[in-house]
Amino acid sequence: PRINTSAVAALVEEAADNGPTQSRYVPPALRRANKDAITATRSIINKLTVENVIPLTEELCHLFTSGKHSRKDVTDSFVENMRVNCLETDKNLTSTAALSYAALARGIQLRFGNDLAAPIVESLCQVLEEASVNESEDTACNCTVMLAQFYLLHVVDSRLIITLLDFLFEDAPTSI
């Protein structure tokens, strides 16, 4: 089953318009810039706690606006770090850790709008869908905790959450 909702579609409209990525030549200077963006983003993510979300959000926003790194590289790096550190792990994600990432995503959304928040939400939904198909309970739980924090901080709205709940309980038994 595929997640198909107007809430997700509205959030990821711009990302979907880009179409499939094709392999192409990337000059060495751009590869270095991409590596620098990954390193800078990872440095911010590694320092992330609830207490320092605001200054780290400012640092991350500076990466987006500095002109040294492309927005796509910084966003992709953030999403990949979130996937590796929080979602695709066999450890249970705590609400506090999820809150830090959700607050950082909310700060990005408030500063730049849904254009940059959409790939983050889209990645969460994809990981949740893959976890559901692969029956990876830990990953599915971690995605659910993260999406709950995203909802509490108004990164996503209730339509997406309801659609995801419908998706998750699609094959569940009807008796209580």
PDB file of C-alpha atoms in Angstrom:
ATOM      1  CA  PRO A   1       0.000   0.000   0.000  1.00  0.00           C
ATOM      2  CA  ARG A   2       1.135   3.543  -0.791  1.00  0.00           C
ATOM      3  CA  ILE A   3       0.556   6.648   1.284  1.00  0.00           C
ATOM      4  CA  ASN A   4      -1.501   8.944  -0.905  1.00  0.00           C
ATOM      5  CA  THR A   5      -2.856  12.033   0.752  1.00  0.00           C
ATOM      6  CA  SER A   6      -3.509  15.583  -0.269  1.00  0.00           C
ATOM      7  CA  ALA A   7      -1.688  16.767   2.858  1.00  0.00           C
ATOM      8  CA  VAL A   8       1.525  15.066   1.812  1.00  0.00           C
ATOM      9  CA  ALA A   9       0.988  16.110  -1.797  1.00  0.00           C
ATOM     10  CA  ALA A  10       0.668  19.757  -0.788  1.00  0.00           C
ATOM     11  CA  LEU A  11       3.837  19.580   1.295  1.00  0.00           C
ATOM     12  CA  VAL A  12       5.947  17.803  -1.294  1.00  0.00           C
ATOM     13  CA  GLU A  13       4.595  19.361  -4.475  1.00  0.00           C
ATOM     14  CA  GLU A  14       7.779  21.200  -5.312  1.00  0.00           C
ATOM     15  CA  ALA A  15       9.991  18.230  -4.497  1.00  0.00           C
ATOM     16  CA  ALA A  16       7.885  15.996  -6.756  1.00  0.00           C
ATOM     17  CA  ASP A  17       8.130  18.451  -9.647  1.00  0.00           C
ATOM     18  CA  ASN A  18      11.879  17.941  -9.807  1.00  0.00           C
ATOM     19  CA  GLY A  19      11.347  14.423 -11.177  1.00  0.00           C
ATOM     20  CA  PRO A  20      13.722  11.490 -10.908  1.00  0.00           C
ATOM     21  CA  THR A  21      17.372  12.283 -10.394  1.00  0.00           C
ATOM     22  CA  GLN A  22      19.753  11.352 -13.156  1.00  0.00           C
ATOM     23  CA  SER A  23      23.396  10.555 -12.821  1.00  0.00           C
ATOM     24  CA  ARG A  24      25.463  13.412 -14.197  1.00  0.00           C
ATOM     25  CA  TYR A  25      28.945  14.807 -14.001  1.00  0.00           C
ATOM     26  CA  VAL A  26      29.582  16.938 -10.935  1.00  0.00           C
ATOM     27  CA  PRO A  27      32.682  19.149 -11.052  1.00  0.00           C
ATOM     28  CA  PRO A  28      35.189  18.729  -8.212  1.00  0.00           C
ATOM     29  CA  ALA A  29      34.442  22.195  -6.796  1.00  0.00           C
ATOM     30  CA  LEU A  30      30.767  21.319  -6.420  1.00  0.00           C
ATOM     31  CA  ARG A  31      31.634  17.947  -4.873  1.00  0.00           C
ATOM     32  CA  ARG A  32      33.765  19.770  -2.294  1.00  0.00           C
ATOM     33  CA  ALA A  33      30.936  22.220  -1.631  1.00  0.00           C
ATOM     34  CA  ASN A  34      28.545  19.291  -1.129  1.00  0.00           C
ATOM     35  CA  LYS A  35      31.007  17.624   1.248  1.00  0.00           C
ATOM     36  CA  ASP A  36      31.394  20.918   3.138  1.00  0.00           C
ATOM     37  CA  ALA A  37      27.597  21.223   3.455  1.00  0.00           C
ATOM     38  CA  ILE A  38      27.374  17.680   4.802  1.00  0.00           C
ATOM     39  CA  THR A  39      30.148  18.347   7.318  1.00  0.00           C
ATOM     40  CA  ALA A  40      28.631  21.654   8.463  1.00  0.00           C
ATOM     41  CA  THR A  41      25.155  20.153   8.829  1.00  0.00           C
ATOM     42  CA  ARG A  42      26.485  17.108  10.674  1.00  0.00           C
ATOM     43  CA  SER A  43      28.345  19.410  13.052  1.00  0.00           C
ATOM     44  CA  ILE A  44      25.082  21.188  13.896  1.00  0.00           C
ATOM     45  CA  ILE A  45      23.137  17.930  14.268  1.00  0.00           C
ATOM     46  CA  ASN A  46      25.784  16.444  16.570  1.00  0.00           C
ATOM     47  CA  LYS A  47      25.358  19.355  19.002  1.00  0.00           C
ATOM     48  CA  LEU A  48      21.541  19.176  18.951  1.00  0.00           C
ATOM     49  CA  THR A  49      19.742  19.109  22.310  1.00  0.00           C
ATOM     50  CA  VAL A  50      16.486  20.634  23.505  1.00  0.00           C
ATOM     51  CA  GLU A  51      18.385  23.384  25.318  1.00  0.00           C
ATOM     52  CA  ASN A  52      20.257  24.660  22.259  1.00  0.00           C
ATOM     53  CA  VAL A  53      17.669  24.264  19.505  1.00  0.00           C
ATOM     54  CA  ILE A  54      17.309  28.023  18.934  1.00  0.00           C
ATOM     55  CA  PRO A  55      21.001  28.823  18.337  1.00  0.00           C
ATOM     56  CA  LEU A  56      21.427  25.694  16.223  1.00  0.00           C
ATOM     57  CA  THR A  57      18.369  26.627  14.167  1.00  0.00           C
ATOM     58  CA  GLU A  58      20.006  29.994  13.539  1.00  0.00           C
ATOM     59  CA  GLU A  59      23.233  28.237  12.497  1.00  0.00           C
ATOM     60  CA  LEU A  60      21.341  25.931  10.152  1.00  0.00           C
ATOM     61  CA  CYS A  61      19.414  28.853   8.666  1.00  0.00           C
ATOM     62  CA  HIS A  62      22.744  30.617   8.122  1.00  0.00           C
ATOM     63  CA  LEU A  63      23.915  27.602   6.106  1.00  0.00           C
ATOM     64  CA  PHE A  64      20.858  28.022   3.894  1.00  0.00           C
ATOM     65  CA  THR A  65      21.376  31.755   3.379  1.00  0.00           C
ATOM     66  CA  SER A  66      25.175  32.074   3.350  1.00  0.00           C
ATOM     67  CA  GLY A  67      25.506  31.260  -0.328  1.00  0.00           C
ATOM     68  CA  LYS A  68      28.368  28.840   0.382  1.00  0.00           C
ATOM     69  CA  HIS A  69      26.111  25.772   0.301  1.00  0.00           C
ATOM     70  CA  SER A  70      23.096  24.952  -1.815  1.00  0.00           C
ATOM     71  CA  ARG A  71      19.782  24.579  -0.012  1.00  0.00           C
ATOM     72  CA  LYS A  72      19.377  21.132  -1.519  1.00  0.00           C
ATOM     73  CA  ASP A  73      22.714  19.931  -0.133  1.00  0.00           C
ATOM     74  CA  VAL A  74      21.953  21.221   3.362  1.00  0.00           C
ATOM     75  CA  THR A  75      18.398  19.823   3.315  1.00  0.00           C
ATOM     76  CA  ASP A  76      19.564  16.444   2.006  1.00  0.00           C
ATOM     77  CA  SER A  77      22.258  16.310   4.667  1.00  0.00           C
ATOM     78  CA  PHE A  78      19.749  17.148   7.425  1.00  0.00           C
ATOM     79  CA  VAL A  79      17.343  14.480   6.190  1.00  0.00           C
ATOM     80  CA  GLU A  80      20.083  11.857   5.931  1.00  0.00           C
ATOM     81  CA  ASN A  81      21.375  12.631   9.429  1.00  0.00           C
ATOM     82  CA  MET A  82      17.843  12.405  10.811  1.00  0.00           C
ATOM     83  CA  ARG A  83      17.301   9.055   9.094  1.00  0.00           C
ATOM     84  CA  VAL A  84      20.559   7.565  10.324  1.00  0.00           C
ATOM     85  CA  ASN A  85      20.541   8.985  13.860  1.00  0.00           C
ATOM     86  CA  CYS A  86      16.865   8.653  14.706  1.00  0.00           C
ATOM     87  CA  LEU A  87      14.773   6.604  12.361  1.00  0.00           C
ATOM     88  CA  GLU A  88      16.718   3.689  10.930  1.00  0.00           C
ATOM     89  CA  THR A  89      18.195   2.458  14.174  1.00  0.00           C
ATOM     90  CA  ASP A  90      17.359  -0.450  16.420  1.00  0.00           C
ATOM     91  CA  LYS A  91      17.215   1.838  19.460  1.00  0.00           C
ATOM     92  CA  ASN A  92      13.939   3.379  20.515  1.00  0.00           C
ATOM     93  CA  LEU A  93      13.754   7.099  19.869  1.00  0.00           C
ATOM     94  CA  THR A  94      12.918   9.144  22.944  1.00  0.00           C
ATOM     95  CA  SER A  95      10.391  11.961  22.803  1.00  0.00           C
ATOM     96  CA  THR A  96      13.114  14.404  23.840  1.00  0.00           C
ATOM     97  CA  ALA A  97      15.391  13.457  20.945  1.00  0.00           C
ATOM     98  CA  ALA A  98      12.474  13.615  18.524  1.00  0.00           C
ATOM     99  CA  LEU A  99      11.464  16.992  19.943  1.00  0.00           C
ATOM    100  CA  SER A 100      14.909  18.413  19.141  1.00  0.00           C
ATOM    101  CA  TYR A 101      14.711  17.370  15.492  1.00  0.00           C
ATOM    102  CA  ALA A 102      11.089  18.484  15.226  1.00  0.00           C
ATOM    103  CA  ALA A 103      11.953  21.887  16.703  1.00  0.00           C
ATOM    104  CA  LEU A 104      14.801  22.274  14.241  1.00  0.00           C
ATOM    105  CA  ALA A 105      12.492  21.331  11.361  1.00  0.00           C
ATOM    106  CA  ARG A 106       9.863  23.782  12.653  1.00  0.00           C
ATOM    107  CA  GLY A 107      12.461  26.547  12.793  1.00  0.00           C
ATOM    108  CA  ILE A 108      13.403  25.825   9.180  1.00  0.00           C
ATOM    109  CA  GLN A 109       9.730  25.820   8.212  1.00  0.00           C
ATOM    110  CA  LEU A 110       9.027  29.125   9.947  1.00  0.00           C
ATOM    111  CA  ARG A 111      12.037  30.775   8.354  1.00  0.00           C
ATOM    112  CA  PHE A 112      11.817  29.378   4.821  1.00  0.00           C
ATOM    113  CA  GLY A 113       8.325  27.896   4.472  1.00  0.00           C
ATOM    114  CA  ASN A 114       7.270  24.455   3.332  1.00  0.00           C
ATOM    115  CA  ASP A 115       9.763  24.341   0.465  1.00  0.00           C
ATOM    116  CA  LEU A 116      12.456  23.170   2.843  1.00  0.00           C
ATOM    117  CA  ALA A 117      10.244  21.381   5.359  1.00  0.00           C
ATOM    118  CA  ALA A 118       8.555  19.244   2.701  1.00  0.00           C
ATOM    119  CA  PRO A 119      11.545  16.976   1.955  1.00  0.00           C
ATOM    120  CA  ILE A 120      11.938  16.329   5.677  1.00  0.00           C
ATOM    121  CA  VAL A 121       8.299  15.276   6.065  1.00  0.00           C
ATOM    122  CA  GLU A 122       8.424  13.310   2.831  1.00  0.00           C
ATOM    123  CA  SER A 123      11.457  11.395   4.071  1.00  0.00           C
ATOM    124  CA  LEU A 124       9.685  10.556   7.338  1.00  0.00           C
ATOM    125  CA  CYS A 125       6.678   9.208   5.460  1.00  0.00           C
ATOM    126  CA  GLN A 126       8.885   7.157   3.129  1.00  0.00           C
ATOM    127  CA  VAL A 127      10.795   5.601   6.019  1.00  0.00           C
ATOM    128  CA  LEU A 128       7.512   4.819   7.792  1.00  0.00           C
ATOM    129  CA  GLU A 129       6.119   3.208   4.664  1.00  0.00           C
ATOM    130  CA  GLU A 130       9.289   1.132   4.142  1.00  0.00           C
ATOM    131  CA  ALA A 131       9.243   0.073   7.801  1.00  0.00           C
ATOM    132  CA  SER A 132       5.620  -0.992   7.464  1.00  0.00           C
ATOM    133  CA  VAL A 133       6.336  -3.063   4.364  1.00  0.00           C
ATOM    134  CA  ASN A 134       9.485  -4.606   5.885  1.00  0.00           C
ATOM    135  CA  GLU A 135       7.790  -5.104   9.262  1.00  0.00           C
ATOM    136  CA  SER A 136      10.544  -3.187  11.034  1.00  0.00           C
ATOM    137  CA  GLU A 137       8.795  -2.349  14.293  1.00  0.00           C
ATOM    138  CA  ASP A 138      11.601  -0.235  15.803  1.00  0.00           C
ATOM    139  CA  THR A 139      11.884   2.002  12.744  1.00  0.00           C
ATOM    140  CA  ALA A 140       8.099   2.354  12.476  1.00  0.00           C
ATOM    141  CA  CYS A 141       7.885   3.321  16.166  1.00  0.00           C
ATOM    142  CA  ASN A 142      10.682   5.865  15.753  1.00  0.00           C
ATOM    143  CA  CYS A 143       8.965   7.419  12.739  1.00  0.00           C
ATOM    144  CA  THR A 144       5.693   7.571  14.621  1.00  0.00           C
ATOM    145  CA  VAL A 145       7.327   9.313  17.590  1.00  0.00           C
ATOM    146  CA  MET A 146       9.011  11.791  15.241  1.00  0.00           C
ATOM    147  CA  LEU A 147       5.774  12.494  13.360  1.00  0.00           C
ATOM    148  CA  ALA A 148       3.941  12.979  16.672  1.00  0.00           C
ATOM    149  CA  GLN A 149       6.472  15.639  17.642  1.00  0.00           C
ATOM    150  CA  PHE A 150       6.156  17.212  14.190  1.00  0.00           C
ATOM    151  CA  TYR A 151       2.396  17.381  14.742  1.00  0.00           C
ATOM    152  CA  LEU A 152       2.756  18.898  18.216  1.00  0.00           C
ATOM    153  CA  LEU A 153       4.993  21.640  16.828  1.00  0.00           C
ATOM    154  CA  HIS A 154       2.686  22.257  13.829  1.00  0.00           C
ATOM    155  CA  VAL A 155       5.155  21.097  11.183  1.00  0.00           C
ATOM    156  CA  VAL A 156       2.387  18.830   9.839  1.00  0.00           C
ATOM    157  CA  ASP A 157      -1.357  19.059  10.281  1.00  0.00           C
ATOM    158  CA  SER A 158      -3.944  16.569  11.432  1.00  0.00           C
ATOM    159  CA  ARG A 159      -4.891  15.459   7.912  1.00  0.00           C
ATOM    160  CA  LEU A 160      -1.492  13.882   7.416  1.00  0.00           C
ATOM    161  CA  ILE A 161      -1.584  12.201  10.823  1.00  0.00           C
ATOM    162  CA  ILE A 162      -5.072  10.788  10.212  1.00  0.00           C
ATOM    163  CA  THR A 163      -4.038   9.519   6.790  1.00  0.00           C
ATOM    164  CA  LEU A 164      -0.969   7.849   8.267  1.00  0.00           C
ATOM    165  CA  LEU A 165      -3.071   6.255  11.015  1.00  0.00           C
ATOM    166  CA  ASP A 166      -5.460   4.928   8.363  1.00  0.00           C
ATOM    167  CA  PHE A 167      -2.463   3.555   6.474  1.00  0.00           C
ATOM    168  CA  LEU A 168      -0.991   1.897   9.562  1.00  0.00           C
ATOM    169  CA  PHE A 169      -4.269   0.349  10.714  1.00  0.00           C
ATOM    170  CA  GLU A 170      -5.369  -0.702   7.245  1.00  0.00           C
ATOM    171  CA  ASP A 171      -4.587  -4.368   7.893  1.00  0.00           C
ATOM    172  CA  ALA A 172      -5.268  -4.353  11.632  1.00  0.00           C
ATOM    173  CA  PRO A 173      -7.996  -6.610  13.028  1.00  0.00           C
ATOM    174  CA  THR A 174     -11.317  -4.848  13.580  1.00  0.00           C
ATOM    175  CA  SER A 175     -12.149  -6.469  16.934  1.00  0.00           C
ATOM    176  CA  ILE A 176     -11.013  -4.708  20.100  1.00  0.00           C
TER     177      ILE A 176
END
